[in-house]
Amino acid sequence: MTPLPRFYNTLTRQVEPFEPMDGRTVRMYTCGPTVHDYAHIGNFRAYVFEDLLRRFLKFHGWGVIQVMNLTDVDDKTIRKSRAAGMSLKEYTQRYTQAFFEDLDQLRIERAEHYPAATEHIPDMIRLIERLIEKGYAYQSPDGSVYFSIARFPTYGRLARLDPASLRPGARVSQDEYEKDNVADFALWKAWDEADGDVAWDSPWGRGRPGWHIECSAMSMKYLGETFDIHTGGQDNIFPHHEDEIAQSEAATGHPFVRFWLHCAHLIVDGRKMSKSLGNFYTLRDLLQRGWTGREVRYVLLTTHYRQHLNFTFDSLDAARAALARLDDFRARLDGVAGTVPPASLPVWAADADGAFHEALADDLNISAAMAALFDVVHEGHRAMDTRSLPAAEAAAVRAMLQNWDRVLGILRPDETEPSPDVVELVRRREEMRAARQWAEADRLRAEILARGWTVQDTPQGPRLRRR
Ligand code: AMP
Ligand code: ZN
């Protein structure tokens, strides 16, 4: 029996064994992008961490249902679409599409659902109605609806707020606010001029939802009133996640989320990378400078998610070098393994296989997992140097790395086009066949095979197939 994975739960500030509620499928919600601009690599740190978590949960043997929201209405999207002279939808669609393109570049697996806020306004209205009925929310004179934190005694539990800092009855209407300003927060915002034509009808007049209610309504719609994991960056803990808990648990009377996982920030020069500080790079900036999505993924992936990730261009250089080492190793392994079916693993690889899984089960200890990977590279080269890695064992090591890559997503994809040296070998083989030098032609066929391609001789000439 593989032991259960352990994760650090922000709710309890402890590492706890994790298992999905139903024993089979993990239901998880991840706060998604506000589609007002290109996401920066700080945002992608959060999404790559969530991708690692998702892939590991599947690797461990569970199913995953992941929901990621798209915030396509809020203070920023409205302000910027108006400044651009575009409709809110037209404007947010552009950045939603860019977001998915970036996910693909970074090899982030797709979630099962990407609900957009503007398509779930009736769900949010119903949730706010429930909160009013139960006495947790009230309408203010301007027609907005607020959540009353005084009515919810455990408010502040996730963020560990000092009760003395609470100012019940005072109100904040903006989506983001500071810890020294803990007050009743907006569930529904009455229309004002800055909203332009962005408004929906509601029992409280025309207006739009606050940001927090969106995540409560959409997570519970797709995952149920209690679900397994909720993630985000640390900056989401307060007020966003605190407010999500209050709204959801007040409405349902059930615990909202079992495990809260948060990643530490990506920082530059000691400060959080953010749009407002202007100290950010988008993925596109880095691709334009000649880095690949795979290299950026490597940098974002390989620092433990609860440690600050200090972004530098040196770290991209190091990623490039590490990936080249991996690629070289796999090519050499391929040459030794050929088409021989895998046998059992050599002892050093079997040990590494156990260490890899155990490292990730230990609160996603990626450093230990990468150490296991580079141990395999080291031991594998050594065994090949001394010709003590039989083809069938090399094939087994190759299959193990492929399996690990279900979690890491960093190996070079198998080429669909033969490289120039393979093409040259095929040409020489044709020459040998024409000259009826069969032994040499067969030797060349084996060499081509060792590089991962089979040759079929057809009436139209040789045809190459990926092995
Ligand atoms: P936003 O679009 O601002 O709502 O952010 C989307 C996600 O990125 C959230 O989970 C944030 O917590 C996360 N995030 C924002 N900035 C950073 C950063 N510098 N490092 C890590 N995560 C971040
Ligand atoms: Zn959210």
XYZ file of N, CA and C in Angstrom, residues 14-255:
726
model
N -0.939 23.065 9.217
C -0.249 21.796 9.475
C -0.181 20.935 8.226
N 0.837 20.069 8.186
C 0.904 19.079 7.118
C 0.001 17.922 7.529
N -0.942 17.563 6.669
C -1.924 16.527 7.022
C -2.035 15.489 5.910
N -2.307 14.223 6.267
C -2.532 13.212 5.217
C -3.783 13.561 4.429
N -3.701 13.375 3.113
C -4.823 13.740 2.258
C -5.404 12.538 1.541
N -6.729 12.530 1.452
C -7.450 11.514 0.688
C -8.727 12.179 0.206
N -9.166 11.923 -1.031
C -10.422 12.564 -1.451
C -11.596 12.053 -0.622
N -12.598 12.897 -0.490
C -13.760 12.574 0.331
C -14.408 11.253 -0.059
N -14.510 11.018 -1.373
C -15.194 9.793 -1.810
C -14.207 8.654 -2.064
N -12.915 8.880 -1.730
C -11.912 7.820 -1.868
C -11.409 7.619 -3.294
N -12.006 8.308 -4.275
C -11.630 8.042 -5.679
C -11.267 9.287 -6.474
N -12.096 10.333 -6.367
C -11.934 11.486 -7.248
C -11.729 12.751 -6.433
N -10.643 13.454 -6.735
C -10.345 14.697 -6.017
C -11.097 15.835 -6.698
N -11.864 16.559 -5.911
C -12.568 17.728 -6.445
C -11.811 18.960 -6.022
N -11.305 19.690 -7.005
C -10.504 20.852 -6.625
C -10.811 22.098 -7.438
N -10.692 23.224 -6.752
C -10.997 24.527 -7.350
C -9.760 25.396 -7.273
N -9.455 26.040 -8.398
C -8.292 26.914 -8.426
C -8.738 28.275 -8.935
N -8.390 29.324 -8.192
C -8.779 30.664 -8.621
C -8.033 30.990 -9.911
N -8.788 31.368 -10.920
C -8.199 31.574 -12.245
C -7.885 33.030 -12.511
N -7.573 33.335 -13.764
C -7.111 34.688 -14.094
C -8.253 35.691 -14.200
N -7.921 36.926 -13.897
C -8.794 38.030 -14.262
C -8.335 38.414 -15.666
N -9.222 38.258 -16.641
C -8.759 38.371 -18.026
C -8.796 39.826 -18.515
N -7.932 40.628 -17.878
C -7.872 42.053 -18.232
C -6.578 42.374 -18.960
N -5.677 41.375 -19.061
C -4.362 41.607 -19.663
C -3.697 40.235 -19.820
N -2.480 40.207 -20.398
C -1.740 38.946 -20.415
C -1.346 38.607 -18.980
N -1.402 37.333 -18.634
C -0.949 36.922 -17.305
C 0.580 37.051 -17.257
N 1.132 37.384 -16.077
C 2.588 37.439 -15.947
C 3.102 36.138 -15.325
N 4.422 35.978 -15.321
C 4.938 34.673 -14.887
C 4.750 34.446 -13.389
N 4.451 35.506 -12.625
C 4.060 35.326 -11.219
C 2.738 34.569 -11.153
N 1.777 34.989 -11.964
C 0.503 34.257 -12.046
C 0.773 32.811 -12.469
N 1.666 32.646 -13.440
C 1.905 31.284 -13.937
C 2.623 30.422 -12.907
N 3.300 31.057 -11.973
C 3.850 30.244 -10.894
C 2.697 29.525 -10.183
N 1.630 30.260 -9.911
C 0.481 29.649 -9.237
C -0.122 28.549 -10.122
N -0.268 28.815 -11.415
C -0.921 27.822 -12.275
C -0.029 26.586 -12.501
N 1.292 26.778 -12.508
C 2.181 25.619 -12.658
C 2.175 24.781 -11.373
N 2.134 25.448 -10.226
C 2.022 24.713 -8.950
C 0.740 23.874 -8.952
N -0.357 24.463 -9.403
C -1.636 23.740 -9.423
C -1.599 22.595 -10.438
N -0.854 22.801 -11.504
C -0.696 21.752 -12.514
C 0.098 20.576 -11.935
N 1.142 20.896 -11.180
C 1.927 19.837 -10.531
C 1.039 19.059 -9.561
N 0.257 19.785 -8.785
C -0.641 19.141 -7.817
C -1.619 18.216 -8.547
N -2.249 18.749 -9.577
C -3.232 17.985 -10.339
C -2.601 16.727 -10.948
N -1.446 16.903 -11.574
C -0.789 15.768 -12.226
C -0.352 14.736 -11.196
N 0.123 15.221 -10.025
C 0.546 14.266 -9.004
C -0.647 13.473 -8.467
N -1.767 14.128 -8.252
C -2.946 13.426 -7.728
C -3.359 12.301 -8.683
N -3.239 12.560 -9.979
C -3.576 11.524 -10.966
C -2.519 10.414 -10.976
N -1.245 10.836 -10.897
C -0.126 9.892 -10.841
C -0.305 8.948 -9.650
N -0.802 9.519 -8.546
C -1.008 8.712 -7.335
C -2.144 7.699 -7.524
N -2.980 7.956 -8.514
C -4.014 6.964 -8.823
C -5.449 7.445 -8.671
N -5.629 8.719 -8.354
C -6.988 9.233 -8.204
C -7.460 9.912 -9.474
N -8.775 10.050 -9.592
C -9.337 10.922 -10.621
C -9.292 12.354 -10.117
N -9.371 13.299 -11.005
C -9.383 14.718 -10.610
C -10.478 15.440 -11.377
N -11.284 16.200 -10.664
C -12.173 17.166 -11.322
C -11.723 18.537 -10.855
N -11.163 19.279 -11.780
C -10.622 20.596 -11.445
C -11.457 21.680 -12.128
N -11.771 22.703 -11.360
C -12.507 23.851 -11.894
C -11.624 25.082 -11.745
N -11.480 25.829 -12.827
C -10.762 27.110 -12.755
C -11.667 28.196 -13.335
N -11.921 29.212 -12.521
C -12.827 30.258 -13.006
C -12.094 31.257 -13.892
N -12.840 31.914 -14.748
C -12.311 33.029 -15.530
C -13.062 34.273 -15.063
N -12.334 35.190 -14.426
C -12.972 36.413 -13.945
C -13.051 37.394 -15.104
N -14.238 37.450 -15.719
C -14.381 38.319 -16.893
C -15.296 39.508 -16.605
N -15.512 39.785 -15.317
C -16.126 41.054 -14.927
C -15.615 41.418 -13.538
N -15.031 42.587 -13.402
C -14.575 43.112 -12.113
C -14.177 44.571 -12.345
N -13.655 45.213 -11.314
C -13.288 46.630 -11.441
C -12.340 46.846 -12.627
N -11.310 45.946 -12.737
C -10.262 46.171 -13.743
C -10.740 45.923 -15.174
N -11.447 44.788 -15.377
C -11.897 44.478 -16.746
C -12.841 45.562 -17.265
N -13.681 46.084 -16.379
C -14.625 47.126 -16.820
C -13.857 48.397 -17.182
N -12.955 48.803 -16.302
C -12.202 50.038 -16.533
C -11.408 49.944 -17.838
N -10.705 48.810 -18.026
C -9.822 48.719 -19.190
C -10.585 48.521 -20.501
N -11.697 47.798 -20.468
C -12.451 47.631 -21.721
C -13.033 48.976 -22.148
N -13.454 49.778 -21.178
C -13.996 51.099 -21.529
C -12.888 51.981 -22.108
N -11.705 51.918 -21.484
C -10.595 52.736 -21.986
C -10.221 52.318 -23.412
N -10.384 51.013 -23.714
C -10.041 50.525 -25.057
C -11.186 50.729 -26.044
N -12.314 51.225 -25.554
C -13.463 51.437 -26.441
C -14.050 50.135 -26.963
N -13.943 49.070 -26.170
C -14.471 47.771 -26.593
C -15.560 47.323 -25.629
N -16.410 46.400 -26.106
C -17.378 45.822 -25.175
C -16.599 44.936 -24.193
N -17.196 44.723 -23.019
C -16.516 43.900 -22.011
C -16.204 42.516 -22.586
N -17.153 41.955 -23.311
C -16.989 40.590 -23.829
C -15.861 40.512 -24.860
N -15.905 41.458 -25.798
C -14.885 41.493 -26.842
C -13.486 41.591 -26.196
N -13.403 42.484 -25.209
C -12.127 42.743 -24.552
C -11.625 41.507 -23.798
N -12.505 40.892 -23.001
C -12.045 39.767 -22.176
C -11.797 38.514 -23.020
N -12.493 38.407 -24.159
C -12.273 37.232 -25.013
C -10.843 37.189 -25.540
N -10.331 38.360 -25.875
C -8.965 38.423 -26.398
C -7.972 37.848 -25.370
N -8.145 38.257 -24.101
C -7.169 37.806 -23.095
C -7.447 36.384 -22.601
N -8.697 35.945 -22.753
C -8.989 34.553 -22.420
C -8.267 33.639 -23.410
N -8.344 33.995 -24.675
C -7.678 33.191 -25.701
C -6.163 33.180 -25.476
N -5.603 34.355 -25.153
C -4.161 34.439 -24.898
C -3.791 33.552 -23.708
N -4.638 33.529 -22.712
C -4.382 32.712 -21.516
C -4.259 31.229 -21.896
N -5.175 30.740 -22.709
C -5.117 29.325 -23.098
C -3.889 29.030 -23.964
N -3.512 29.976 -24.803
C -2.291 29.776 -25.590
C -1.080 29.658 -24.665
N -1.042 30.509 -23.644
C 0.075 30.458 -22.688
C 0.085 29.144 -21.910
N -1.102 28.671 -21.513
C -1.172 27.386 -20.797
C -0.539 26.284 -21.646
N -0.839 26.288 -22.945
C -0.289 25.243 -23.820
C 1.233 25.352 -23.913
N 1.732 26.578 -24.045
C 3.182 26.771 -24.103
C 3.851 26.200 -22.855
N 3.184 26.366 -21.717
C 3.774 25.927 -20.441
C 3.403 24.483 -20.102
N 2.728 23.826 -21.043
C 2.322 22.420 -20.865
C 1.476 22.230 -19.617
N 0.657 23.206 -19.315
C -0.265 23.081 -18.182
C -1.495 22.339 -18.682
N -1.802 21.234 -18.007
C -2.946 20.430 -18.443
C -4.243 21.210 -18.282
N -5.191 20.936 -19.154
C -6.476 21.607 -19.061
C -7.281 21.083 -17.868
N -7.949 22.032 -17.168
C -8.900 21.654 -16.120
C -10.149 21.085 -16.791
N -11.034 20.514 -15.983
C -12.261 19.943 -16.544
C -13.278 21.036 -16.862
N -13.260 22.130 -16.087
C -14.247 23.206 -16.306
C -13.573 24.567 -16.172
N -13.915 25.474 -17.085
C -13.471 26.873 -16.988
C -14.690 27.799 -17.000
N -15.446 27.847 -15.920
C -16.646 28.687 -15.929
C -16.288 30.176 -15.933
N -16.995 30.936 -16.766
C -16.797 32.384 -16.808
C -17.826 33.048 -15.902
N -17.382 34.067 -15.192
C -18.258 34.734 -14.220
C -19.526 35.260 -14.888
N -19.387 35.885 -16.057
C -20.563 36.517 -16.673
C -21.616 35.493 -17.093
N -21.230 34.219 -17.158
C -22.221 33.198 -17.535
C -22.869 32.548 -16.313
N -22.552 33.051 -15.133
C -23.113 32.449 -13.910
C -23.743 33.479 -12.987
N -24.199 34.583 -13.540
C -24.798 35.630 -12.697
C -26.041 35.105 -11.946
N -26.928 34.327 -12.591
C -28.097 33.827 -11.841
C -27.700 32.955 -10.645
N -26.629 32.156 -10.778
C -26.174 31.338 -9.634
C -25.717 32.238 -8.484
N -25.061 33.330 -8.833
C -24.579 34.246 -7.786
C -25.755 34.943 -7.112
N -26.725 35.354 -7.917
C -27.905 36.032 -7.339
C -28.620 35.088 -6.366
N -28.765 33.824 -6.761
C -29.441 32.863 -5.871
C -28.684 32.703 -4.552
N -27.366 32.665 -4.640
C -26.560 32.505 -3.416
C -26.718 33.737 -2.508
N -26.729 34.912 -3.110
C -26.902 36.142 -2.311
C -28.295 36.150 -1.669
N -29.295 35.675 -2.420
C -30.655 35.604 -1.845
C -30.679 34.691 -0.622
N -29.991 33.572 -0.727
C -29.952 32.654 0.430
C -29.327 33.350 1.635
N -28.268 34.123 1.397
C -27.573 34.797 2.501
C -28.466 35.868 3.133
N -29.255 36.540 2.312
C -30.173 37.552 2.861
C -31.258 36.861 3.681
N -31.814 35.771 3.109
C -32.871 35.032 3.832
C -32.388 34.575 5.200
N -31.140 34.135 5.275
C -30.619 33.624 6.542
C -30.093 34.731 7.453
N -30.174 35.952 7.009
C -29.778 37.081 7.854
C -28.284 37.379 7.862
N -27.536 36.842 6.884
C -26.086 37.108 6.832
C -25.729 38.294 5.937
N -26.725 38.769 5.200
C -26.412 39.846 4.262
C -27.521 40.885 4.323
N -27.179 42.099 3.957
C -28.167 43.191 4.020
C -27.935 44.154 2.868
N -28.983 44.891 2.538
C -28.886 45.861 1.466
C -28.508 47.214 2.059
N -27.575 47.910 1.419
C -27.190 49.237 1.911
C -28.041 50.282 1.184
N -28.018 51.524 1.674
C -28.899 52.544 1.080
C -28.700 52.715 -0.436
N -27.512 52.505 -0.956
C -27.316 52.725 -2.400
C -27.773 51.537 -3.247
N -28.277 50.484 -2.615
C -28.777 49.344 -3.392
C -27.786 48.198 -3.490
N -26.567 48.366 -2.970
C -25.611 47.252 -2.950
C -25.980 46.284 -1.827
N -25.454 45.068 -1.916
C -25.695 44.094 -0.846
C -24.352 43.735 -0.211
N -24.318 43.715 1.121
C -23.073 43.435 1.849
C -23.217 42.202 2.727
N -22.094 41.526 2.930
C -22.036 40.414 3.884
C -21.699 40.992 5.255
N -22.457 40.578 6.270
C -22.232 41.109 7.617
C -21.269 40.207 8.381
N -20.034 40.641 8.555
C -19.043 39.758 9.187
C -19.360 39.498 10.662
N -20.112 40.402 11.284
C -20.467 40.214 12.700
C -21.379 39.001 12.883
N -22.106 38.634 11.807
C -23.038 37.509 11.909
C -22.328 36.165 11.728
N -21.069 36.193 11.366
C -20.350 34.947 11.069
C -19.154 34.838 12.014
N -19.349 34.166 13.165
C -18.359 34.228 14.243
C -16.969 33.728 13.873
N -16.869 32.807 12.923
C -15.523 32.311 12.616
C -14.835 33.118 11.514
N -15.386 34.297 11.185
C -14.730 35.125 10.156
C -13.296 35.434 10.589
N -12.343 35.208 9.699
C -10.946 35.495 10.022
C -10.143 34.263 10.382
N -10.798 33.082 10.369
C -10.113 31.864 10.802
C -8.994 31.461 9.835
N -9.247 31.552 8.542
C -8.229 31.146 7.570
C -7.020 32.080 7.619
N -7.287 33.385 7.625
C -6.194 34.369 7.590
C -5.646 34.654 8.991
N -6.256 34.044 10.017
C -5.865 34.290 11.416
C -5.897 35.786 11.732
N -7.045 36.390 11.494
C -7.180 37.824 11.746
C -7.320 38.078 13.233
N -6.794 39.194 13.667
C -6.965 39.631 15.048
C -8.397 40.178 15.194
N -9.206 39.578 16.103
C -10.602 40.028 16.221
C -10.704 41.536 16.471
N -9.667 42.109 17.093
C -9.715 43.546 17.388
C -9.649 44.379 16.106
N -9.183 43.730 14.998
C -9.059 44.508 13.761
C -10.371 44.565 12.971
N -11.378 43.784 13.408
C -12.629 43.743 12.657
C -13.438 45.012 12.890
N -14.017 45.530 11.821
C -14.845 46.732 11.942
C -16.233 46.436 11.403
N -16.999 45.564 12.127
C -18.309 45.181 11.611
C -19.170 46.429 11.416
N -19.960 46.429 10.369
C -20.820 47.584 10.111
C -20.173 48.552 9.146
N -18.825 48.698 9.222
C -18.135 49.496 8.200
C -18.153 48.675 6.913
N -18.030 49.334 5.769
C -18.186 48.597 4.509
C -17.035 48.875 3.552
N -16.622 47.802 2.854
C -15.683 47.992 1.728
C -16.393 47.518 0.471
N -16.227 48.281 -0.594
C -16.891 47.868 -1.833
C -15.896 47.411 -2.880
N -14.606 47.795 -2.757
C -13.685 47.340 -3.797
C -13.359 45.863 -3.593
N -12.891 45.211 -4.676
C -12.686 43.763 -4.625
C -11.487 43.394 -3.763
N -10.466 44.249 -3.770
C -9.281 43.924 -2.984
C -9.116 44.974 -1.897
N -8.879 44.508 -0.671
C -8.675 45.463 0.419
C -7.692 44.886 1.418
N -7.201 45.756 2.295
C -6.087 45.372 3.168
C -6.567 44.810 4.501
N -5.647 44.146 5.190
C -5.986 43.510 6.468
C -6.358 44.505 7.562
N -5.875 45.748 7.426
C -6.221 46.701 8.480
C -7.565 47.375 8.189
N -8.285 46.804 7.252
C -9.554 47.398 6.860
C -10.608 46.305 6.752
N -10.707 45.466 7.802
C -11.606 44.316 7.710
C -13.027 44.750 8.021
N -13.882 44.718 7.018
C -15.233 45.249 7.178
C -16.207 44.394 6.391
N -17.486 44.742 6.464
C -18.489 44.057 5.640
C -18.117 44.260 4.165
N -18.230 43.201 3.388
C -17.772 43.308 1.990
C -18.937 43.123 1.016
N -18.769 43.666 -0.181
C -19.864 43.700 -1.153
C -20.086 42.349 -1.820
N -21.343 41.893 -1.826
C -21.738 40.709 -2.582
C -22.305 41.141 -3.935
N -23.005 42.258 -3.906
C -23.627 42.801 -5.127
C -23.382 44.293 -5.118
N -22.917 44.825 -6.233
C -22.620 46.258 -6.293
C -23.637 46.958 -7.176
N -24.325 47.918 -6.604
C -25.300 48.680 -7.386
C -24.558 49.380 -8.526
N -25.239 49.504 -9.670
C -24.621 50.140 -10.840
C -24.157 51.551 -10.501
N -22.990 51.947 -10.972
C -22.654 53.374 -10.961
C -22.034 53.733 -12.311
N -21.802 54.995 -12.510
C -21.419 55.461 -13.839
C -20.176 54.768 -14.403
N -19.231 54.470 -13.517
C -17.984 53.843 -13.972
C -18.249 52.485 -14.624
N -19.416 51.887 -14.370
C -19.722 50.562 -14.929
C -20.187 50.619 -16.382
N -20.503 51.828 -16.887
C -20.954 51.940 -18.278
C -22.156 51.052 -18.534
N -22.053 50.211 -19.586
C -23.218 49.370 -19.902
C -23.113 47.979 -19.278
N -22.185 47.807 -18.323
C -22.042 46.495 -17.678
C -22.968 46.420 -16.469
N -24.094 45.749 -16.610
C -25.043 45.627 -15.494
C -26.032 44.504 -15.767
N -26.485 43.879 -14.698
C -27.497 42.833 -14.783
C -28.653 43.197 -13.850
N -29.867 42.746 -14.206
C -31.012 42.944 -13.318
C -30.911 41.996 -12.139
N -31.370 42.465 -10.984
C -31.372 41.597 -9.799
C -32.535 42.042 -8.910
N -32.840 41.267 -7.878
C -33.895 41.698 -6.954
C -33.553 43.027 -6.273
N -32.296 43.462 -6.355
C -31.863 44.704 -5.684
C -31.594 45.814 -6.693
N -32.099 45.634 -7.887
C -31.896 46.628 -8.936
C -30.726 46.252 -9.822
N -30.408 47.115 -10.791
C -29.320 46.793 -11.711
C -27.966 46.914 -11.010
N -27.062 46.045 -11.391
C -25.738 46.076 -10.761
C -24.901 44.911 -11.243
N -23.884 44.575 -10.475
C -23.004 43.450 -10.837
C -22.485 42.789 -9.566
N -22.053 41.521 -9.698
C -21.585 40.821 -8.496
C -20.222 41.320 -8.042
N -19.924 41.142 -6.774
C -18.561 41.345 -6.277
C -17.701 40.169 -6.752
N -16.402 40.293 -6.563
C -15.492 39.259 -7.068
C -15.621 37.960 -6.265
N -15.724 38.088 -4.916
C -15.638 36.888 -4.076
C -16.799 35.920 -4.307
N -18.004 36.475 -4.506
C -19.197 35.623 -4.607
C -19.110 34.699 -5.827
N -18.392 35.183 -6.842
C -18.220 34.413 -8.076
C -17.616 33.033 -7.771
N -16.536 33.029 -6.984
C -15.853 31.754 -6.730
C -16.689 30.836 -5.847
N -17.442 31.408 -4.889
C -18.311 30.550 -4.071
C -19.393 29.911 -4.929
N -20.027 30.713 -5.761
C -21.150 30.199 -6.560
C -20.679 29.142 -7.561
N -19.577 29.418 -8.246
C -19.152 28.497 -9.310
C -18.480 27.248 -8.757
N -17.735 27.378 -7.656
C -17.098 26.178 -7.111
C -18.165 25.202 -6.611
N -19.156 25.723 -5.877
C -20.164 24.813 -5.318
C -21.067 24.248 -6.413
N -21.271 25.027 -7.471
C -22.098 24.524 -8.578
C -21.468 23.291 -9.221
N -20.143 23.335 -9.429
C -19.495 22.235 -10.154
C -18.934 21.152 -9.231
N -18.700 21.486 -7.956
C -17.991 20.532 -7.096
C -18.787 20.094 -5.870
N -19.915 20.722 -5.616
C -20.705 20.385 -4.432
C -20.423 21.355 -3.287
N -21.245 21.282 -2.242
C -21.147 22.284 -1.169
C -19.905 22.101 -0.310
N -19.405 20.867 -0.250
C -18.111 20.626 0.405
C -17.217 19.919 -0.612
N -16.016 20.428 -0.824
C -15.122 19.728 -1.749
C -13.710 19.637 -1.179
N -12.813 18.954 -1.913
C -11.549 18.520 -1.314
C -10.478 19.599 -1.186
N -10.176 20.274 -2.293
C -9.006 21.169 -2.299
C -9.359 22.493 -2.966
N -8.876 23.559 -2.379
C -8.988 24.885 -2.993
C -7.590 25.485 -2.974
N -7.171 26.033 -4.116
C -5.806 26.559 -4.198
C -5.787 28.000 -4.687
N -4.610 28.594 -4.575
C -4.375 29.945 -5.091
C -3.008 30.406 -4.625
N -2.652 31.627 -5.000
C -1.431 32.216 -4.456
C -1.714 32.758 -3.061
N -0.643 32.975 -2.298
C -0.821 33.442 -0.914
C -1.604 34.749 -0.803
N -1.491 35.592 -1.825
C -2.215 36.868 -1.768
C -3.728 36.672 -1.813
N -4.176 35.469 -2.203
C -5.616 35.192 -2.226
C -6.191 34.864 -0.846
N -5.328 34.582 0.134
C -5.846 34.126 1.431
C -6.777 35.175 2.034
N -6.300 36.418 2.036
C -7.155 37.497 2.508
C -7.182 38.625 1.490
N -8.325 39.198 1.173
C -9.645 38.818 1.679
C -10.334 37.700 0.890
N -9.824 37.371 -0.295
C -10.637 36.567 -1.215
C -11.098 35.230 -0.620
N -10.167 34.427 -0.139
C -10.567 33.100 0.337
C -11.303 33.168 1.672
N -10.919 34.112 2.502
C -11.654 34.320 3.758
C -13.126 34.620 3.436
N -13.349 35.468 2.453
C -14.711 35.856 2.090
C -15.461 34.697 1.420
N -14.746 33.908 0.635
C -15.390 32.727 0.024
C -15.914 31.785 1.109
N -15.098 31.564 2.141
C -15.522 30.657 3.224
C -16.771 31.212 3.900
N -16.733 32.502 4.232
C -17.855 33.113 4.953
C -19.149 32.987 4.146
N -19.096 33.355 2.869
C -20.305 33.316 2.032
C -20.841 31.894 1.888
N -19.922 30.946 1.657
C -20.354 29.586 1.343
C -20.885 28.886 2.590
N -20.134 28.983 3.689
C -20.549 28.245 4.890
C -21.777 28.881 5.527
N -21.900 30.204 5.453
C -23.095 30.859 5.986
C -24.323 30.387 5.211
N -24.186 30.231 3.892
C -25.330 29.838 3.067
C -25.700 28.374 3.274
N -24.694 27.479 3.341
C -25.007 26.045 3.334
C -25.036 25.430 4.727
N -24.320 26.024 5.666
C -24.197 25.414 6.986
C -23.222 24.237 7.012
N -22.513 23.979 5.877
C -21.522 22.891 5.827
C -20.126 23.464 5.685
N -19.093 22.670 6.079
C -17.729 23.108 5.765
C -17.588 23.243 4.251
